[in-house]
Amino acid sequence: MLEIHNFTKRFNGRPVLFDFSLSLPRQSFTVLVGPSGCGKSTLFDLLMGVMPRDGGTLDFEGEEIPDLRTRAGYMAQKDLLLPWRSLLENALLPVAVKRTPSAADLAEARDLFRTLELSGFEKHYPWQVSGGMAQRCALARTILFHAPAALLDEPLSAVDAITRQSLRNLLLLLQSRFEKTILMTTHDVDDALFLADRIVILSRSPLSVKEEIHLTGTKPRNPAAHDLFLLKTRILNSLQETTS
């Protein structure tokens, strides 16, 4: 569905990405794991058109496109909700920037709030709810963008352990119920083992693919299972080699 070909980006003459390539199958859940500062967020900025790349091409369903701005929802580690808008208004922003939300849009958003356990908080403002609830609202906004792909930049890093487990399960809805093709970054190997169809281990800067690991079996997985524990050890060792 999505093909990244030879992405290159330099800052002050120093390459952050150099000939970086990655292929994302339709409705797959790919998780990028790499050391801090390796260029993961820069990759997302290039994909979303926040900054221009120095080289490379991007193909979406066989068509070369400049970026994913109209084809991917984006969810960051911070919820990025507008404090002067209610949760429902924040969730409906992808609709509101195009047109006035209709009754059908409102009904869809309220149904989604029930799924994400936000019912009753539609009129609350971001500063009136917990961090986990704000992240669930950000997830609703990502879904209501109605794009076939979703970029998730460490969406679980700013929440507590209990909220993290709940959000993990909700992220799987993006792939199953909402049929999204997902590219996610994380520093947490357990998150990757719980969610991913494929884990991509990244090198330090300039960014490149060090190893790809394909996972099978029904999700959600239990990262504490023996085979996944061994795989976690292998991934951590690989990351340690990357940073040494």
PDB file of N, CA and C in Angstrom, residues 9-55:
ATOM      1  N   LYS A   9      17.550  13.006   4.101  1.00  0.00           N
ATOM      2  CA  LYS A   9      17.401  14.322   4.704  1.00  0.00           C
ATOM      3  C   LYS A   9      18.678  14.693   5.441  1.00  0.00           C
ATOM      4  N   ARG A  10      19.144  15.918   5.209  1.00  0.00           N
ATOM      5  CA  ARG A  10      20.343  16.423   5.871  1.00  0.00           C
ATOM      6  C   ARG A  10      20.000  17.671   6.666  1.00  0.00           C
ATOM      7  N   PHE A  11      20.658  17.810   7.799  1.00  0.00           N
ATOM      8  CA  PHE A  11      20.594  19.037   8.590  1.00  0.00           C
ATOM      9  C   PHE A  11      22.015  19.563   8.733  1.00  0.00           C
ATOM     10  N   ASN A  12      22.246  20.789   8.258  1.00  0.00           N
ATOM     11  CA  ASN A  12      23.586  21.387   8.306  1.00  0.00           C
ATOM     12  C   ASN A  12      24.632  20.473   7.688  1.00  0.00           C
ATOM     13  N   GLY A  13      24.230  19.821   6.598  1.00  0.00           N
ATOM     14  CA  GLY A  13      25.162  18.957   5.879  1.00  0.00           C
ATOM     15  C   GLY A  13      25.301  17.556   6.435  1.00  0.00           C
ATOM     16  N   ARG A  14      24.715  17.309   7.618  1.00  0.00           N
ATOM     17  CA  ARG A  14      24.817  15.988   8.235  1.00  0.00           C
ATOM     18  C   ARG A  14      23.589  15.155   7.889  1.00  0.00           C
ATOM     19  N   PRO A  15      23.767  13.938   7.340  1.00  0.00           N
ATOM     20  CA  PRO A  15      22.602  13.117   6.994  1.00  0.00           C
ATOM     21  C   PRO A  15      21.901  12.559   8.230  1.00  0.00           C
ATOM     22  N   VAL A  16      20.591  12.797   8.321  1.00  0.00           N
ATOM     23  CA  VAL A  16      19.766  12.198   9.376  1.00  0.00           C
ATOM     24  C   VAL A  16      19.111  10.930   8.830  1.00  0.00           C
ATOM     25  N   LEU A  17      18.673  10.981   7.570  1.00  0.00           N
ATOM     26  CA  LEU A  17      18.221   9.802   6.829  1.00  0.00           C
ATOM     27  C   LEU A  17      19.028   9.744   5.534  1.00  0.00           C
ATOM     28  N   PHE A  18      19.418   8.548   5.154  1.00  0.00           N
ATOM     29  CA  PHE A  18      20.158   8.401   3.901  1.00  0.00           C
ATOM     30  C   PHE A  18      19.709   7.120   3.209  1.00  0.00           C
ATOM     31  N   ASP A  19      19.032   7.294   2.075  1.00  0.00           N
ATOM     32  CA  ASP A  19      18.535   6.159   1.289  1.00  0.00           C
ATOM     33  C   ASP A  19      17.681   5.213   2.138  1.00  0.00           C
ATOM     34  N   PHE A  20      16.782   5.796   2.935  1.00  0.00           N
ATOM     35  CA  PHE A  20      15.913   4.989   3.797  1.00  0.00           C
ATOM     36  C   PHE A  20      14.713   4.506   2.997  1.00  0.00           C
ATOM     37  N   SER A  21      14.462   3.184   3.034  1.00  0.00           N
ATOM     38  CA  SER A  21      13.338   2.604   2.302  1.00  0.00           C
ATOM     39  C   SER A  21      12.556   1.665   3.215  1.00  0.00           C
ATOM     40  N   LEU A  22      11.230   1.638   3.016  1.00  0.00           N
ATOM     41  CA  LEU A  22      10.371   0.777   3.804  1.00  0.00           C
ATOM     42  C   LEU A  22       9.066   0.567   3.052  1.00  0.00           C
ATOM     43  N   SER A  23       8.542  -0.657   3.124  1.00  0.00           N
ATOM     44  CA  SER A  23       7.281  -0.987   2.470  1.00  0.00           C
ATOM     45  C   SER A  23       6.252  -1.371   3.532  1.00  0.00           C
ATOM     46  N   LEU A  24       5.037  -0.805   3.422  1.00  0.00           N
ATOM     47  CA  LEU A  24       3.974  -1.094   4.381  1.00  0.00           C
ATOM     48  C   LEU A  24       2.822  -1.784   3.665  1.00  0.00           C
ATOM     49  N   PRO A  25       2.568  -3.059   3.944  1.00  0.00           N
ATOM     50  CA  PRO A  25       1.418  -3.752   3.351  1.00  0.00           C
ATOM     51  C   PRO A  25       0.101  -3.168   3.856  1.00  0.00           C
ATOM     52  N   ARG A  26      -0.949  -3.340   3.090  1.00  0.00           N
ATOM     53  CA  ARG A  26      -2.272  -2.834   3.452  1.00  0.00           C
ATOM     54  C   ARG A  26      -2.751  -3.457   4.773  1.00  0.00           C
ATOM     55  N   GLN A  27      -3.278  -2.621   5.644  1.00  0.00           N
ATOM     56  CA  GLN A  27      -3.847  -3.000   6.935  1.00  0.00           C
ATOM     57  C   GLN A  27      -2.849  -3.706   7.845  1.00  0.00           C
ATOM     58  N   SER A  28      -1.576  -3.434   7.648  1.00  0.00           N
ATOM     59  CA  SER A  28      -0.549  -3.987   8.525  1.00  0.00           C
ATOM     60  C   SER A  28      -0.279  -3.033   9.678  1.00  0.00           C
ATOM     61  N   PHE A  29       0.316  -3.554  10.739  1.00  0.00           N
ATOM     62  CA  PHE A  29       0.707  -2.756  11.902  1.00  0.00           C
ATOM     63  C   PHE A  29       2.221  -2.906  12.048  1.00  0.00           C
ATOM     64  N   THR A  30       2.950  -1.885  11.605  1.00  0.00           N
ATOM     65  CA  THR A  30       4.407  -1.890  11.638  1.00  0.00           C
ATOM     66  C   THR A  30       4.886  -0.968  12.746  1.00  0.00           C
ATOM     67  N   VAL A  31       5.781  -1.470  13.594  1.00  0.00           N
ATOM     68  CA  VAL A  31       6.303  -0.675  14.704  1.00  0.00           C
ATOM     69  C   VAL A  31       7.801  -0.481  14.523  1.00  0.00           C
ATOM     70  N   LEU A  32       8.226   0.781  14.571  1.00  0.00           N
ATOM     71  CA  LEU A  32       9.639   1.134  14.472  1.00  0.00           C
ATOM     72  C   LEU A  32      10.212   1.274  15.877  1.00  0.00           C
ATOM     73  N   VAL A  33      11.316   0.578  16.124  1.00  0.00           N
ATOM     74  CA  VAL A  33      12.000   0.657  17.411  1.00  0.00           C
ATOM     75  C   VAL A  33      13.436   1.060  17.144  1.00  0.00           C
ATOM     76  N   GLY A  34      13.888   2.104  17.811  1.00  0.00           N
ATOM     77  CA  GLY A  34      15.260   2.554  17.603  1.00  0.00           C
ATOM     78  C   GLY A  34      15.721   3.464  18.719  1.00  0.00           C
ATOM     79  N   PRO A  35      17.022   3.762  18.760  1.00  0.00           N
ATOM     80  CA  PRO A  35      17.551   4.619  19.824  1.00  0.00           C
ATOM     81  C   PRO A  35      17.073   6.055  19.683  1.00  0.00           C
ATOM     82  N   SER A  36      17.087   6.796  20.792  1.00  0.00           N
ATOM     83  CA  SER A  36      16.713   8.211  20.760  1.00  0.00           C
ATOM     84  C   SER A  36      17.629   8.968  19.814  1.00  0.00           C
ATOM     85  N   GLY A  37      17.030   9.865  19.056  1.00  0.00           N
ATOM     86  CA  GLY A  37      17.818  10.689  18.151  1.00  0.00           C
ATOM     87  C   GLY A  37      18.199  10.031  16.851  1.00  0.00           C
ATOM     88  N   CYS A  38      17.602   8.853  16.564  1.00  0.00           N
ATOM     89  CA  CYS A  38      18.000   8.147  15.348  1.00  0.00           C
ATOM     90  C   CYS A  38      17.321   8.698  14.098  1.00  0.00           C
ATOM     91  N   GLY A  39      16.234   9.483  14.279  1.00  0.00           N
ATOM     92  CA  GLY A  39      15.571  10.081  13.123  1.00  0.00           C
ATOM     93  C   GLY A  39      14.140   9.632  12.914  1.00  0.00           C
ATOM     94  N   LYS A  40      13.544   8.949  13.902  1.00  0.00           N
ATOM     95  CA  LYS A  40      12.168   8.449  13.744  1.00  0.00           C
ATOM     96  C   LYS A  40      11.173   9.595  13.545  1.00  0.00           C
ATOM     97  N   SER A  41      11.262  10.626  14.391  1.00  0.00           N
ATOM     98  CA  SER A  41      10.322  11.743  14.276  1.00  0.00           C
ATOM     99  C   SER A  41      10.559  12.531  12.988  1.00  0.00           C
ATOM    100  N   THR A  42      11.806  12.626  12.576  1.00  0.00           N
ATOM    101  CA  THR A  42      12.105  13.287  11.298  1.00  0.00           C
ATOM    102  C   THR A  42      11.466  12.532  10.147  1.00  0.00           C
ATOM    103  N   LEU A  43      11.504  11.215  10.199  1.00  0.00           N
ATOM    104  CA  LEU A  43      10.851  10.407   9.169  1.00  0.00           C
ATOM    105  C   LEU A  43       9.366  10.733   9.094  1.00  0.00           C
ATOM    106  N   PHE A  44       8.715  10.824  10.252  1.00  0.00           N
ATOM    107  CA  PHE A  44       7.280  11.149  10.263  1.00  0.00           C
ATOM    108  C   PHE A  44       7.032  12.549   9.707  1.00  0.00           C
ATOM    109  N   ASP A  45       7.905  13.508  10.048  1.00  0.00           N
ATOM    110  CA  ASP A  45       7.761  14.869   9.523  1.00  0.00           C
ATOM    111  C   ASP A  45       7.872  14.883   8.005  1.00  0.00           C
ATOM    112  N   LEU A  46       8.770  14.068   7.460  1.00  0.00           N
ATOM    113  CA  LEU A  46       8.919  13.980   6.007  1.00  0.00           C
ATOM    114  C   LEU A  46       7.690  13.330   5.377  1.00  0.00           C
ATOM    115  N   LEU A  47       7.180  12.284   6.018  1.00  0.00           N
ATOM    116  CA  LEU A  47       6.013  11.591   5.480  1.00  0.00           C
ATOM    117  C   LEU A  47       4.783  12.500   5.476  1.00  0.00           C
ATOM    118  N   MET A  48       4.635  13.333   6.499  1.00  0.00           N
ATOM    119  CA  MET A  48       3.463  14.206   6.600  1.00  0.00           C
ATOM    120  C   MET A  48       3.656  15.529   5.882  1.00  0.00           C
ATOM    121  N   GLY A  49       4.827  15.757   5.306  1.00  0.00           N
ATOM    122  CA  GLY A  49       5.058  16.993   4.576  1.00  0.00           C
ATOM    123  C   GLY A  49       5.322  18.193   5.459  1.00  0.00           C
ATOM    124  N   VAL A  50       5.691  17.960   6.727  1.00  0.00           N
ATOM    125  CA  VAL A  50       6.016  19.059   7.632  1.00  0.00           C
ATOM    126  C   VAL A  50       7.289  19.756   7.178  1.00  0.00           C
ATOM    127  N   MET A  51       8.215  18.988   6.635  1.00  0.00           N
ATOM    128  CA  MET A  51       9.448  19.534   6.074  1.00  0.00           C
ATOM    129  C   MET A  51       9.753  18.806   4.767  1.00  0.00           C
ATOM    130  N   PRO A  52      10.484  19.435   3.859  1.00  0.00           N
ATOM    131  CA  PRO A  52      10.815  18.776   2.587  1.00  0.00           C
ATOM    132  C   PRO A  52      11.949  17.779   2.763  1.00  0.00           C
ATOM    133  N   ARG A  53      11.917  16.726   1.987  1.00  0.00           N
ATOM    134  CA  ARG A  53      13.035  15.787   1.980  1.00  0.00           C
ATOM    135  C   ARG A  53      14.034  16.206   0.898  1.00  0.00           C
ATOM    136  N   ASP A  54      15.268  15.756   1.053  1.00  0.00           N
ATOM    137  CA  ASP A  54      16.313  16.086   0.087  1.00  0.00           C
ATOM    138  C   ASP A  54      16.344  15.107  -1.071  1.00  0.00           C
ATOM    139  N   GLY A  55      15.773  13.938  -0.865  1.00  0.00           N
ATOM    140  CA  GLY A  55      15.741  12.937  -1.925  1.00  0.00           C
ATOM    141  C   GLY A  55      14.778  11.828  -1.581  1.00  0.00           C
TER     142      GLY A  55
END
